[in-house]
Coordinates of N, CA and C in Angstrom, one line a residue:
X1 N 54.7 141.5 36.2 CA 56.1 142.0 36.6 C 56.3 141.4 38.0
X2 N 57.5 140.6 38.1 CA 57.8 140.0 39.3 C 58.7 140.9 40.2
X3 N 58.5 140.7 41.5 CA 59.3 141.6 42.4 C 60.3 140.6 43.2
X4 N 61.6 141.0 43.1 CA 62.6 140.2 43.7 C 62.7 140.7 45.2
X5 N 62.7 139.6 46.0 CA 62.9 140.0 47.3 C 64.3 140.2 47.7
X6 N 64.7 141.4 48.3 CA 66.0 141.7 48.7 C 66.3 141.2 50.1
X7 N 67.6 141.1 50.4 CA 68.0 140.7 51.9 C 67.9 139.2 52.1
X8 N 68.0 138.8 53.3 CA 68.0 137.4 53.7 C 66.7 137.0 54.4
X9 N 66.3 135.8 54.3 CA 65.1 135.4 54.9 C 65.2 135.7 56.5
X10 N 64.0 135.9 57.0 CA 63.8 136.3 58.4 C 64.4 135.3 59.3
X11 N 64.3 134.0 59.0 CA 64.8 132.9 59.8 C 66.4 133.0 59.8
X12 N 67.0 133.3 58.7 CA 68.4 133.5 58.7 C 68.9 134.6 59.5
X13 N 68.1 135.7 59.4 CA 68.5 136.9 60.2 C 68.5 136.6 61.6
X14 N 67.4 136.0 62.1 CA 67.3 135.6 63.5 C 68.4 134.7 64.0
X15 N 68.8 133.8 63.2 CA 69.9 132.9 63.5 C 71.2 133.7 63.7
X16 N 71.4 134.6 62.7 CA 72.7 135.4 62.8 C 72.6 136.3 64.0
X17 N 71.4 136.8 64.3 CA 71.4 137.7 65.5 C 71.7 136.9 66.8
X18 N 71.2 135.7 66.9 CA 71.4 134.8 68.0 C 72.9 134.5 68.1
X19 N 73.4 134.2 66.9 CA 74.9 133.9 66.9 C 75.8 135.0 67.3
X20 N 75.4 136.2 66.9 CA 76.2 137.4 67.3 C 76.0 137.7 68.9
X21 N 74.8 137.5 69.3 CA 74.6 137.6 70.7 C 75.3 136.5 71.6
X22 N 75.3 135.3 71.2 CA 76.1 134.4 71.8 C 77.5 134.6 71.8
X23 N 78.1 135.1 70.7 CA 79.5 135.5 70.6 C 79.9 136.6 71.5
X24 N 78.9 137.6 71.6 CA 79.1 138.7 72.5 C 79.2 138.2 74.0
X25 N 78.2 137.3 74.3 CA 78.2 136.8 75.7 C 79.5 136.1 76.0
X26 N 80.0 135.3 75.0 CA 81.2 134.5 75.3 C 82.4 135.5 75.4
X27 N 82.4 136.5 74.6 CA 83.5 137.5 74.7 C 83.5 138.3 76.0
X28 N 82.3 138.6 76.5 CA 82.1 139.3 77.8 C 82.6 138.4 78.9
X29 N 82.2 137.1 78.9 CA 82.5 136.1 79.9 C 84.1 136.0 80.0
X30 N 84.7 135.9 78.8 CA 86.2 135.9 78.7 C 86.8 137.1 79.4
X31 N 86.2 138.3 79.0 CA 86.8 139.5 79.6 C 86.6 139.6 81.2
X32 N 85.5 139.1 81.6 CA 85.3 139.0 83.1 C 86.3 138.0 83.7
X33 N 86.5 136.9 83.1 CA 87.4 136.0 83.6 C 88.9 136.5 83.6
X34 N 89.3 137.1 82.6 CA 90.7 137.7 82.5 C 90.8 138.8 83.5
X35 N 89.8 139.7 83.6 CA 89.8 140.8 84.7 C 89.9 140.2 86.0
X36 N 89.1 139.2 86.4 CA 89.2 138.6 87.7 C 90.5 137.9 87.9
X37 N 91.1 137.3 86.8 CA 92.4 136.7 86.9 C 93.4 137.7 87.4
X38 N 93.5 138.9 86.8 CA 94.4 139.9 87.3 C 94.1 140.4 88.7
X39 N 92.8 140.5 89.0 CA 92.5 141.0 90.4 C 92.8 140.0 91.4
X40 N 92.6 138.7 91.2 CA 92.9 137.7 92.1 C 94.4 137.5 92.2
X41 N 95.1 137.8 91.2 CA 96.7 137.6 91.2 C 97.1 138.6 92.1
X42 N 96.5 139.8 92.1 CA 97.0 140.9 93.0 C 96.5 140.9 94.4
X43 N 95.3 140.2 94.6 CA 94.6 140.1 95.9 C 94.5 138.8 96.4
X44 N 93.3 138.5 97.1 CA 93.0 137.2 97.5 C 91.5 137.1 97.6
X45 N 90.9 135.9 98.0 CA 89.6 135.7 98.1 C 88.9 136.8 99.1
X46 N 89.7 137.1 100.1 CA 89.1 138.1 101.1 C 89.2 139.6 100.6
X47 N 90.2 139.9 99.8 CA 90.4 141.3 99.5 C 89.7 141.6 98.1
X48 N 89.4 140.7 97.2 CA 88.8 140.9 95.8 C 87.2 140.7 96.0
X49 N 86.6 141.7 95.5 CA 85.1 141.6 95.5 C 84.6 141.6 94.1
X50 N 83.3 141.2 94.0 CA 82.6 141.2 92.6 C 82.5 142.6 92.2
X51 N 82.2 143.5 93.1 CA 82.1 144.9 92.8 C 83.4 145.5 92.3
X52 N 84.6 145.1 92.8 CA 85.8 145.6 92.3 C 86.1 145.1 90.9
X53 N 85.8 143.9 90.6 CA 85.9 143.4 89.3 C 85.0 144.0 88.3
X54 N 83.8 144.3 88.7 CA 82.9 145.0 87.8 C 83.3 146.4 87.5
X55 N 83.9 147.1 88.6 CA 84.5 148.4 88.3 C 85.5 148.5 87.3
X56 N 86.4 147.4 87.5 CA 87.5 147.4 86.6 C 87.1 147.1 85.1
X57 N 86.0 146.5 85.0 CA 85.4 146.2 83.7 C 84.6 147.2 83.1
X58 N 84.1 148.1 84.1 CA 83.2 149.3 83.6 C 81.7 148.7 83.4
X59 N 81.4 147.6 84.1 CA 80.0 147.0 84.1 C 79.5 147.0 85.5
X60 N 78.2 146.7 85.5 CA 77.6 146.5 86.9 C 77.9 145.3 87.5
X61 N 77.7 145.3 88.8 CA 78.0 144.1 89.7 C 77.0 143.0 89.1
X62 N 75.8 143.4 88.8 CA 74.8 142.4 88.4 C 75.2 141.7 87.0
X63 N 75.9 142.4 86.2 CA 76.3 141.7 84.9 C 77.4 140.7 85.2
X64 N 78.3 141.0 86.2 CA 79.3 139.9 86.4 C 78.7 138.7 87.1
X65 N 77.7 139.1 88.0 CA 77.0 138.0 88.7 C 76.1 137.1 87.8
X66 N 75.7 137.7 86.6 CA 74.9 136.9 85.7 C 75.8 135.8 85.2
X67 N 77.0 135.9 85.0 CA 77.9 134.9 84.5 C 78.5 134.0 85.5
X68 N 78.8 134.7 86.7 CA 79.4 134.0 87.8 C 78.7 134.4 89.1
X69 N 77.7 133.6 89.4 CA 76.8 134.0 90.5 C 77.5 134.3 91.9
X70 N 78.6 133.6 92.1 CA 79.3 133.8 93.3 C 80.9 134.1 93.2
X71 N 81.5 134.8 94.1 CA 82.8 135.0 94.1 C 83.6 133.8 94.1
X72 N 83.2 132.7 94.8 CA 83.9 131.5 94.8 C 83.9 130.8 93.4
X73 N 82.8 130.8 92.8 CA 82.7 130.3 91.5 C 83.7 131.0 90.5
X74 N 83.8 132.3 90.6 CA 84.7 133.0 89.8 C 86.1 132.7 90.1
X75 N 86.5 132.6 91.3 CA 87.9 132.2 91.7 C 88.1 130.8 91.1
X76 N 87.1 129.9 91.2 CA 87.5 128.6 90.8 C 87.6 128.5 89.3
X77 N 86.9 129.5 88.6 CA 87.1 129.5 87.2 C 88.5 130.1 86.8
X78 N 89.0 131.0 87.6 CA 90.3 131.6 87.4 C 91.3 130.5 87.7
X79 N 91.1 129.7 88.7 CA 92.1 128.6 89.0 C 92.1 127.6 87.9
X80 N 91.0 127.3 87.3 CA 90.8 126.3 86.2 C 91.6 127.0 84.9
X81 N 91.4 128.2 84.7 CA 92.1 128.8 83.6 C 93.6 128.9 83.7
X82 N 94.1 129.2 84.9 CA 95.5 129.1 85.3 C 96.1 127.7 85.0
X83 N 95.5 126.7 85.6 CA 95.9 125.3 85.3 C 95.9 124.9 84.0
X84 N 94.8 125.3 83.2 CA 94.7 124.9 81.9 C 95.9 125.5 81.0
X85 N 96.2 126.8 81.2 CA 97.4 127.3 80.5 C 98.6 126.7 80.7
X86 N 98.8 126.4 82.1 CA 100.1 125.6 82.4 C 100.1 124.2 81.8
X87 N 99.0 123.4 81.8 CA 98.9 122.1 81.2 C 99.2 122.1 79.7
X88 N 98.6 123.1 79.1 CA 98.8 123.3 77.6 C 100.3 123.5 77.3
X89 N 100.9 124.2 78.1 CA 102.4 124.4 77.9 C 103.2 123.2 78.1
X90 N 102.8 122.4 79.1 CA 103.5 121.1 79.4 C 103.3 120.2 78.2
X91 N 102.1 120.1 77.7 CA 101.8 119.2 76.6 C 102.6 119.5 75.3
X92 N 102.8 120.8 75.1 CA 103.6 121.2 74.0 C 105.0 120.8 74.2
X93 N 105.6 120.9 75.4 CA 106.9 120.4 75.7 C 107.0 118.9 75.5
X94 N 106.1 118.2 76.0 CA 106.0 116.7 75.9 C 106.1 116.4 74.4
X95 N 105.4 117.1 73.5 CA 105.3 116.8 72.1 C 106.7 117.0 71.5
X96 N 107.5 117.9 71.9 CA 108.9 118.2 71.4 C 109.9 117.2 71.6
X97 N 109.6 116.3 72.6 CA 110.7 115.5 73.0 C 110.2 113.9 73.0
X98 N 111.2 113.1 72.6 CA 110.6 111.6 72.5 C 111.2 110.8 73.7
X99 N 112.5 111.0 74.1 CA 112.9 110.2 75.2 C 112.3 110.4 76.5
X100 N 112.0 109.2 77.2 CA 111.2 109.3 78.5 C 112.0 110.2 79.6
X101 N 113.3 110.1 79.7 CA 114.1 110.7 80.8 C 114.1 112.2 80.4
X102 N 114.4 112.5 79.1 CA 114.6 113.8 78.7 C 113.2 114.6 78.7
X103 N 112.2 113.9 78.4 CA 110.8 114.5 78.4 C 110.5 114.8 79.8
X104 N 110.7 114.0 80.7 CA 110.3 114.1 82.2 C 111.2 115.4 82.7
X105 N 112.4 115.5 82.4 CA 113.2 116.6 82.8 C 112.7 117.9 82.3
X106 N 112.4 118.0 81.0 CA 111.9 119.2 80.4 C 110.6 119.6 81.0
X107 N 109.7 118.6 81.2 CA 108.4 118.8 81.8 C 108.6 119.6 83.2
X108 N 109.4 119.0 84.0 CA 109.6 119.6 85.3 C 110.2 120.9 85.3
X109 N 111.2 121.1 84.3 CA 111.8 122.4 84.3 C 110.8 123.4 83.8
X110 N 110.0 123.1 82.8 CA 109.0 124.0 82.3 C 107.9 124.3 83.4
X111 N 107.6 123.4 84.2 CA 106.6 123.6 85.2 C 107.1 124.6 86.2
X112 N 108.4 124.5 86.6 CA 108.9 125.6 87.5 C 109.1 126.9 86.8
X113 N 109.6 126.9 85.6 CA 109.7 128.2 84.8 C 108.4 128.9 84.7
X114 N 107.3 128.1 84.4 CA 106.1 128.7 84.2 C 105.6 129.5 85.5
X115 N 105.8 128.8 86.6 CA 105.3 129.6 87.8 C 106.3 130.6 88.2
X116 N 107.5 130.5 87.9 CA 108.4 131.6 88.3 C 108.1 132.8 87.4
X117 N 107.6 132.6 86.1 CA 107.2 133.7 85.3 C 105.9 134.2 85.6
X118 N 105.0 133.4 86.3 CA 103.7 133.8 86.6 C 103.4 133.7 88.1
X119 N 104.2 134.3 88.9 CA 104.0 134.0 90.5 C 102.7 134.3 90.9
X120 N 102.0 135.4 90.4 CA 100.7 135.7 91.0 C 99.6 134.6 90.6
X121 N 99.9 134.0 89.5 CA 98.9 132.8 89.1 C 99.2 131.7 90.1
X122 N 100.5 131.5 90.6 CA 100.7 130.4 91.4 C 100.0 130.7 92.7
X123 N 100.1 131.9 93.2 CA 99.5 132.3 94.5 C 98.0 132.1 94.4
X124 N 97.4 132.4 93.3 CA 96.0 132.3 93.1 C 95.6 130.8 93.1
X125 N 96.3 129.9 92.3 CA 95.9 128.6 92.1 C 96.1 127.8 93.5
X126 N 97.2 128.1 94.1 CA 97.7 127.2 95.3 C 97.4 128.0 96.6
X127 N 96.5 129.0 96.6 CA 96.2 129.7 97.8 C 95.7 128.8 98.9
X128 N 96.1 129.1 100.1 CA 95.7 128.3 101.3 C 94.6 129.0 102.0
X129 N 94.1 130.1 101.4 CA 93.0 130.9 102.0 C 91.7 130.1 101.9
X130 N 90.8 130.4 102.8 CA 89.5 129.8 102.7 C 89.5 128.3 103.2
X131 N 88.4 127.6 103.0 CA 88.2 126.2 103.5 C 88.1 125.2 102.3
X132 N 88.1 124.0 102.7 CA 87.9 123.0 101.7 C 86.7 123.1 100.9
X133 N 85.6 123.6 101.5 CA 84.3 123.7 100.9 C 84.3 124.9 99.9
X134 N 85.3 125.8 100.1 CA 85.4 127.0 99.2 C 86.0 126.5 97.8
X135 N 86.3 125.2 97.7 CA 87.0 124.6 96.6 C 86.0 123.6 95.9
X136 N 84.8 123.8 96.2 CA 83.7 122.9 95.6 C 82.7 123.6 94.7
X137 N 82.4 123.0 93.6 CA 81.4 123.6 92.6 C 80.0 123.2 93.1
X138 N 79.0 123.9 92.6 CA 77.7 123.6 93.0 C 77.2 122.2 92.8
X139 N 77.8 121.5 91.8 CA 77.4 120.2 91.6 C 78.1 119.3 92.5
X140 N 78.8 119.7 93.5 CA 79.4 118.8 94.5 C 80.8 118.4 94.2
X141 N 81.3 118.7 93.0 CA 82.7 118.3 92.6 C 83.7 119.3 93.1
X142 N 84.7 118.8 93.8 CA 85.8 119.7 94.3 C 86.7 119.9 93.2
X143 N 87.5 121.1 93.4 CA 88.4 121.5 92.3 C 89.4 120.4 92.0
X144 N 89.9 119.8 92.9 CA 91.0 118.7 92.7 C 90.3 117.5 92.0
X145 N 89.1 117.5 91.8 CA 88.4 116.3 91.1 C 87.9 116.7 89.7
X146 N 88.2 117.9 89.3 CA 87.8 118.4 87.9 C 88.7 117.7 86.9
X147 N 88.1 117.9 85.7 CA 88.9 117.3 84.6 C 90.2 117.9 84.3
X148 N 90.3 119.2 84.5 CA 91.6 119.9 84.3 C 92.6 119.5 85.4
X149 N 92.1 119.4 86.6 CA 93.0 119.0 87.7 C 93.7 117.6 87.4
X150 N 92.7 116.7 86.9 CA 93.2 115.3 86.6 C 94.1 115.4 85.5
X151 N 93.8 116.2 84.5 CA 94.6 116.3 83.3 C 96.0 116.8 83.8
X152 N 96.0 117.9 84.5 CA 97.4 118.4 84.9 C 98.3 117.4 85.6
X153 N 97.7 116.8 86.6 CA 98.4 115.7 87.4 C 98.7 114.6 86.5
X154 N 97.9 114.2 85.6 CA 98.1 113.1 84.7 C 99.4 113.3 83.9
X155 N 99.7 114.6 83.5 CA 100.9 114.9 82.7 C 102.1 114.3 83.3
X156 N 102.1 114.5 84.7 CA 103.3 114.2 85.4 C 103.4 112.6 85.6
X157 N 102.3 112.1 85.9 CA 102.2 110.6 86.1 C 102.6 109.9 84.9
X158 N 102.0 110.4 83.7 CA 102.3 109.7 82.4 C 103.8 109.9 82.2
X159 N 104.4 111.0 82.4 CA 105.9 111.4 82.1 C 106.7 110.4 82.9
X160 N 106.3 110.2 84.2 CA 107.1 109.3 85.1 C 106.9 107.9 84.6
X161 N 105.7 107.4 84.2 CA 105.6 106.2 83.6 C 106.4 105.8 82.4
X162 N 106.6 106.8 81.5 CA 107.4 106.7 80.3 C 108.9 106.6 80.7
X163 N 109.3 107.4 81.7 CA 110.6 107.4 82.1 C 111.0 106.0 82.7
X164 N 110.1 105.5 83.6 CA 110.4 104.1 84.1 C 110.4 103.1 83.1
X165 N 109.5 103.2 82.2 CA 109.4 102.1 81.0 C 110.6 102.1 80.2
X166 N 111.2 103.3 79.9 CA 112.5 103.5 79.3 C 113.6 102.8 79.9
X167 N 113.5 102.8 81.1 CA 114.7 102.2 81.9 C 114.4 100.7 82.2
X168 N 113.3 100.1 81.6 CA 113.1 98.7 81.7 C 112.1 98.3 82.9
X169 N 111.7 99.3 83.6 CA 111.0 99.0 84.8 C 109.6 98.5 84.5
X170 N 109.1 97.5 85.1 CA 107.6 97.1 85.0 C 106.8 97.9 86.0
X171 N 106.5 98.9 85.5 CA 105.8 100.0 86.5 C 104.3 99.7 86.7
X172 N 103.9 100.4 87.8 CA 102.4 100.3 88.2 C 101.9 101.6 88.3
X173 N 100.6 101.9 88.2 CA 100.1 103.2 88.4 C 100.4 103.8 89.7
X174 N 100.4 103.0 90.8 CA 100.5 103.5 92.1 C 102.1 104.0 92.2
X175 N 103.0 103.3 91.6 CA 104.4 103.7 91.8 C 104.6 105.0 91.0
X176 N 104.0 105.1 89.8 CA 104.0 106.3 89.0 C 103.4 107.5 89.7
X177 N 102.4 107.3 90.4 CA 101.7 108.4 91.1 C 102.6 108.8 92.3
X178 N 103.2 107.9 93.0 CA 104.0 108.2 94.1 C 105.2 109.0 93.7
X179 N 105.9 108.6 92.7 CA 107.1 109.4 92.2 C 106.7 110.7 91.6
X180 N 105.5 110.8 91.0 CA 105.1 112.1 90.4 C 104.8 113.0 91.5
X181 N 104.2 112.5 92.5 CA 103.9 113.4 93.7 C 105.2 113.9 94.4
X182 N 106.2 113.0 94.5 CA 107.5 113.4 95.1 C 108.1 114.4 94.3
X183 N 108.0 114.5 92.9 CA 108.7 115.4 92.1 C 107.8 116.7 92.3
X184 N 106.6 116.7 92.3 CA 105.8 117.9 92.4 C 106.0 118.6 93.7
X185 N 106.2 117.7 94.8 CA 106.5 118.3 96.0 C 107.8 119.1 96.1
X186 N 108.8 118.5 95.5 CA 110.1 119.1 95.4 C 110.0 120.4 94.6
X187 N 109.2 120.4 93.5 CA 109.1 121.6 92.6 C 108.4 122.7 93.3
X188 N 107.4 122.3 94.1 CA 106.6 123.4 94.9 C 107.5 124.0 95.9
X189 N 108.3 123.2 96.6 CA 109.2 123.8 97.5 C 110.2 124.8 96.9
X190 N 110.7 124.5 95.6 CA 111.5 125.5 95.0 C 110.7 126.7 94.6
X191 N 109.5 126.7 94.3 CA 108.7 127.9 93.9 C 108.2 128.6 95.1
X192 N 107.7 127.8 96.1 CA 107.1 128.5 97.3 C 108.0 129.2 98.2
X193 N 109.3 128.7 98.4 CA 110.2 129.3 99.2 C 110.5 130.7 99.0
X194 N 110.9 131.1 97.7 CA 111.1 132.6 97.4 C 109.8 133.3 97.4
X195 N 108.7 132.7 97.1 CA 107.4 133.5 97.1 C 107.0 133.8 98.5
X196 N 107.3 132.9 99.4 CA 106.9 133.1 100.9 C 107.9 134.0 101.6
X197 N 109.1 134.2 101.0 CA 110.1 135.1 101.7 C 110.6 136.1 100.7
X198 N 109.7 137.0 100.3 CA 110.0 138.0 99.2 C 111.1 139.0 99.5
X199 N 111.5 139.2 100.9 CA 112.5 140.0 101.2 C 113.9 139.4 101.1
X200 N 113.9 138.1 101.0 CA 115.3 137.4 100.9 C 115.7 137.4 99.4
X201 N 117.0 137.5 99.3 CA 117.6 137.6 97.9 C 118.1 136.1 97.5
X202 N 117.2 135.4 97.0 CA 117.5 133.9 96.7 C 118.2 134.0 95.3
X203 N 119.3 133.2 95.3 CA 120.1 133.2 94.0 C 119.5 132.2 93.0
X204 N 119.4 132.5 91.8 CA 119.1 131.6 90.7 C 118.0 130.5 91.0
X205 N 116.8 131.0 91.0 CA 115.7 130.1 91.5 C 115.5 129.0 90.4
X206 N 115.6 129.4 89.2 CA 115.5 128.4 88.1 C 116.6 127.4 88.2
X207 N 117.8 127.8 88.4 CA 118.9 127.0 88.5 C 118.8 126.0 89.7
X208 N 118.3 126.6 90.8 CA 118.0 125.7 92.0 C 117.0 124.7 91.7
X209 N 116.0 125.0 90.9 CA 115.1 124.0 90.4 C 115.6 122.9 89.8
X210 N 116.4 123.3 88.8 CA 117.1 122.2 88.0 C 118.0 121.3 88.8
X211 N 118.6 122.0 89.9 CA 119.6 121.3 90.7 C 118.8 120.2 91.6
X212 N 117.7 120.7 92.1 CA 116.9 119.8 92.9 C 116.3 118.6 92.2
X213 N 115.5 119.0 91.2 CA 114.9 117.9 90.3 C 115.8 117.0 89.6
X214 N 116.9 117.7 88.9 CA 117.9 116.9 88.3 C 118.5 115.8 89.2
X215 N 118.9 116.2 90.4 CA 119.5 115.3 91.2 C 118.6 114.2 91.7
X216 N 117.3 114.6 91.9 CA 116.3 113.6 92.3 C 116.2 112.5 91.4
X217 N 116.0 113.0 90.0 CA 115.9 112.0 88.9 C 117.1 111.2 88.8
X218 N 118.4 111.9 88.9 CA 119.6 111.0 88.8 C 119.6 110.0 89.9
X219 N 119.2 110.4 91.1 CA 119.2 109.4 92.3 C 118.3 108.3 92.0
X220 N 117.1 108.5 91.4 CA 116.2 107.4 91.0 C 116.8 106.5 90.0
X221 N 117.3 107.1 88.9 CA 118.0 106.2 87.9 C 119.1 105.4 88.5
X222 N 119.9 105.8 89.4 CA 120.9 105.0 90.1 C 120.3 104.0 90.9
X223 N 119.2 104.1 91.6 CA 118.4 103.1 92.4 C 117.8 102.1 91.4
X224 N 117.3 102.6 90.3 CA 116.8 101.6 89.3 C 117.9 100.7 88.8
X225 N 119.0 101.3 88.6 CA 120.1 100.5 88.1 C 120.5 99.4 89.1
X226 N 120.5 99.8 90.4 CA 120.8 98.8 91.5 C 119.7 97.8 91.5
X227 N 118.5 98.1 91.2 CA 117.4 97.1 91.3 C 117.4 96.1 90.3
X228 N 118.3 96.3 89.2 CA 118.4 95.3 88.1 C 119.0 94.0 88.7
X229 N 119.8 94.2 89.8 CA 120.5 93.0 90.4 C 119.7 92.2 91.4
X230 N 118.4 92.7 91.5 CA 117.5 92.0 92.5 C 116.7 90.9 91.9
X231 N 116.2 90.0 92.6 CA 115.5 88.9 92.1 C 114.2 89.3 91.5
X232 N 113.6 90.4 92.0 CA 112.3 90.9 91.5 C 112.2 91.6 90.2
X233 N 113.4 92.0 89.7 CA 113.6 92.8 88.5 C 112.8 92.1 87.4
X234 N 112.0 92.8 86.5 CA 111.9 94.2 86.5 C 110.8 94.9 87.2
X235 N 110.3 94.1 88.2 CA 109.3 94.6 89.1 C 110.0 95.3 90.2
X236 N 109.6 96.5 90.6 CA 110.2 97.2 91.7 C 109.0 97.9 92.4
X237 N 109.3 98.5 93.6 CA 108.2 99.2 94.4 C 108.9 100.4 95.0
X238 N 108.0 101.2 95.7 CA 108.5 102.4 96.1 C 109.7 102.2 97.2
X239 N 109.8 101.0 97.7 CA 110.9 100.7 98.7 C 112.2 100.7 98.1
X240 N 112.3 100.5 96.7 CA 113.6 100.5 96.1 C 114.1 102.0 95.9
X241 N 113.3 103.0 96.2 CA 113.7 104.3 96.1 C 113.9 104.9 97.4
X242 N 113.7 104.2 98.5 CA 113.9 104.8 99.9 C 115.3 104.5 100.3

C-alpha cells in the first residue's frame, strides 16, 4: 500500500517563506519611506528625528535604522521618491503630445502645477538646510549626480532640444542645457516666491507661471525667427537669445 505525500516539498515551502519575508521587508521599507515623506514635508532635517518617524509607524527606532542607517540617507531616499514621482508625471505628459513647442509648454506647466499641488514635497526636495555633504550617499555620489536627478533634468533638456529642432535649429547639447536651466530657474521663481512669503496673498500662481514661461518661450521663438536671417543659420548660440 503506497502512501501519498501531502503538501509541498520542503524546498518549495522554504522558497515561499523567503519570498513572503522579502515582500514583507519591501512593504515595511515602503511604509517607512512614506511616513518619512510626510514627516519631512511638515518639518526639516533638524526637526524630524528617526525616533519621531518610528513613533509614527508604531515600530522601534532600531527597525527604522535597519532599513535606513542614518537620517540623512532617509531624507535622500525621500528626495529621490519625490523627484521620481514628478518625473513620472512629466513623462506621461510628454507621451500625450507630439509637437515640440506644445510638449515643452505642457511639460513646464505640469512641472509648476505639480509643485503647487505638493508644496511640502518641494520644500523637502529643494531644502537649503544642511551642507553639500548632507547630500552625498555613502558611495560618494551626490544627490545631484544620481540617476533620478539626471533623468529629471534630462526631461527638460530633451524637451528643449525637440522644440529647437522643430523650429529648424541645428542645436547642441550645451545650448539645450542652457535654455533648460533658464526655464527651470524661471519656474522655481514662480514656485518659491509664494512658498517663501506665505502671508502674502499672491494672485493666480498657476496663471503667473504660464505667463512667465509662455512669454519666455514666445520670446525665444521670435529670436529664433530673427536668427534665420543670419549667415550662421541654422547654427545658433546662446548669444542669439541675449
